[in-house]
Amino acid sequence: MSDTQQPSSPPSPSGAPARGRPWWVTWLLRPLAALCGLALAGVLSVLLLAALGLAVAYPNLPEVRGLADYRPKIPLRVYSSDGVLIGEYGEEKREFTPIRAIPKVMRDAVLAIEDARFYQHGGVDYVGVLRAGLANFSESRSQGASTITMQVARNFYLPTEKTFTRKIYEILLAIKIERQLSKDQILELYMNQIYLGQRAYGFAAACDTYFGKPLREITIAEAAMLAGLPKAPSAYNPVRNPKRATLRQQYIIDRMLENGFITADERDVAKAETLRYRAKAPIPLHADYAAEAARLLMIEQYGAEAYTRGLNVYTSIDMAEQTAAWTALRKGLLDYDRRQAWRGPQGSIELPSDPRQVDVRVAEALEDHPDSDTNRAAVVLQAEPRQIVAVLQSGEQLVIGPEGLKAVGQALTDKASPKHQIRRGAIIRVNRNGDGKWFVQQLPDVEGAFVSMDPRTGLIRAMVGGFDFRRNKFNHVTQAWRQPGSSFKPFIYSAALEKGFTPATTVNDAPLFFDTGVTGSQPWEPKNYDGKYEGPMSLRRGLAKSKNMISIRVLKSVGARYAQDWITRFGFDAEKHPAYLTMALGAGSVTPLQMANAYAVFANGGYRVNPMLVTRVTDNRGMVLAQNRPTPLDERMRSIDARNAFIMTSLLQEVTRSGTAARAQATLKRPDLYGKTGTTNDSMDAWFAGYSSTNVAVVWIGYDQPRKLGDRETGGGLALPVWIEFMGTALRDTPVTEPAVPPGVVQIGGEWFYEEYTAGTGVRELAPDGSDSPASAPPPTSPEEKRGILDMFGGDKQP
């Protein structure tokens, strides 16, 4: 053995570190090496899974070559009859500007704040992802890591909901886009596509919208202001919130300096510049459903070219009536919702502990909760048993005391469930009362519809398809098929007039019992709303009081098959109203627009008119492409006899004078009002359909997923007040006009009759079984009727 060699030390029997080796080699480095090995294995696993996902998902991604051919489109614009712009559609809202024409200062401002490494990465900025992850771990605010390419992928191809799956597709699409388009092409798409508030898409349109100047003249300060908008257009809108927008602008100017886009002197000049804005009047929000209906008609007629031809669409909408309809329906829905229990905050967020970061966090969160007219979204900063402090999107702070907290019930106490409790970070809705004081107000779950039209022409004057178009684009006027309840009864009575019935015909309001004849099934025992039966009464009184037993007996006498055929004269679909006795209670399916069109037949003296929304279409040079003119009423359009329409109008006048809609004449102080209330079984739908000589209007209120409105909620209590409020505006300058008596109608003893039914030839009295001759009991129910009772039971149990 050499003198320089040392014998190795034997291992310690106790497992202690061997002599000559530092203790930390065993106790520190070995565990660390093991952890690194595990981490490496984890990373490799993630990479393997990512590669597998890429191999499976990448070939199924949408084709992106079309992005290279992206060009602007000329707007499709929709106007009211009085020339108000009520809608503008498609990607053509932007002023397309080639990348070479976009000033460098504008591009630099965008890159500085959105994606400073845009020209270095391949679609996904992994350095940025790491930086954002560290920031999110160490700070109370969140940072995103979406590159401009990822934003292009999201804006063109992906849904708006924030999910992990969507993020993966966003990354894969970004990689695919980078492989097929140049960086300048991608940046050009982004700068022309992005929404920047005030109805402006793209930076050229935004420059004109906010500053009233072409993009080529933009300054550093103005470019920095616009570059701050993509993050949250409403939150950083300089017109609505100049303080918050300016803070973001100043930050972007600093970022431009940090990235070498501007000099220190240019930074100082830009920060000191005072910006001057051009406020642009927003398009009125109260005709969205009508504008959307017009858009769909244009797509049906012109296809995709509707977005490229610069069409100007003129509708029959009258903005005064439209505004009145929107206001009335909205008030009715909010009044109903005020009677409902507190459903809890709309959401909640974690607020940073640093007060300087709260404003931005609130602003970004409220982007997903846009204001609904005067109903504003707010974030709660402090919550106490008798007071809350909240902040709006504008940055304004509100203090709401006990008077403004009535709607929340026990939500500020420890007794409240987590779902209902209001705490710091809760997102709520607030509004102002007549004294300007703030109060908490929920957005209603219930929906509604309102449509009015001129019965002489079919021109639609107002259309409100729901509470808020931005929240629910489903147009309940044209798309909601619902049971009409008692508002359908007039069409059964109209059929009866042709069978010899008169307003004076006596019918017994007594209980009815129908055995379905099916083992194990319950018999059908229809009831009146109030559960009361008043014995024999005239047809006029039976309709005014909406007596279900009267309607059923009348239909049984007339014949369900005959009535089913008769209602098609009013535009109803026979297959949606099976020929069963439940048709007497409105158990079929209608839309509010169908109901308006049907009641127009009574209002105009018996003529069938077609509803009309679009009256004229021109191209962008003003050349007329289509002209729709109402057809003057003539006998070729007659649907029912003028006598039938006149007597039905008289019966419906009784409803608004002394019946379930007596509030109409009492409130509006005029006799020329006609209509019928309706509430379906279990109070799931509330209706009022009514008219004057110049206006027919229909109101519907209910839940999208049908459920009870409430035991005491009826068409007379819910829908009628909306109709009355609208008619107060629509008929303000219209003189009282009652229909002229047509030939063949005579008045005897204060009642109207067809002249051929005055000598005892009509039906003077209906026997209890529903026939026009005496009988002691109802005849056996036919097999068809039995099936109908089982299939269609639902009808109307309320007036």
PDB file of C-alpha atoms in Angstrom, residues 377-382 388-392 395-400 426 428 430:
ATOM      1  CA  ALA A 377     -73.655  45.645 -10.929  1.00  0.00           C
ATOM      2  CA  ALA A 378     -71.557  46.347  -7.831  1.00  0.00           C
ATOM      3  CA  VAL A 379     -68.987  44.610  -5.637  1.00  0.00           C
ATOM      4  CA  VAL A 380     -69.445  44.669  -1.863  1.00  0.00           C
ATOM      5  CA  LEU A 381     -66.458  46.127  -0.004  1.00  0.00           C
ATOM      6  CA  GLN A 382     -67.950  45.979   3.500  1.00  0.00           C
ATOM      7  CA  ILE A 388     -73.154  47.604   3.105  1.00  0.00           C
ATOM      8  CA  VAL A 389     -70.540  49.574   1.200  1.00  0.00           C
ATOM      9  CA  ALA A 390     -70.288  48.680  -2.494  1.00  0.00           C
ATOM     10  CA  VAL A 391     -68.452  49.978  -5.547  1.00  0.00           C
ATOM     11  CA  LEU A 392     -69.706  50.323  -9.136  1.00  0.00           C
ATOM     12  CA  GLY A 395     -65.439  53.420  -9.263  1.00  0.00           C
ATOM     13  CA  GLU A 396     -68.216  55.215  -7.369  1.00  0.00           C
ATOM     14  CA  GLN A 397     -68.696  53.943  -3.824  1.00  0.00           C
ATOM     15  CA  LEU A 398     -72.190  53.510  -2.381  1.00  0.00           C
ATOM     16  CA  VAL A 399     -73.356  53.246   1.203  1.00  0.00           C
ATOM     17  CA  ILE A 400     -76.686  51.406   1.450  1.00  0.00           C
ATOM     18  CA  ALA A 426     -70.098  39.585  -3.283  1.00  0.00           C
ATOM     19  CA  ILE A 428     -74.853  42.303  -6.262  1.00  0.00           C
ATOM     20  CA  VAL A 430     -78.296  48.022  -7.146  1.00  0.00           C
TER      21      VAL A 430
END
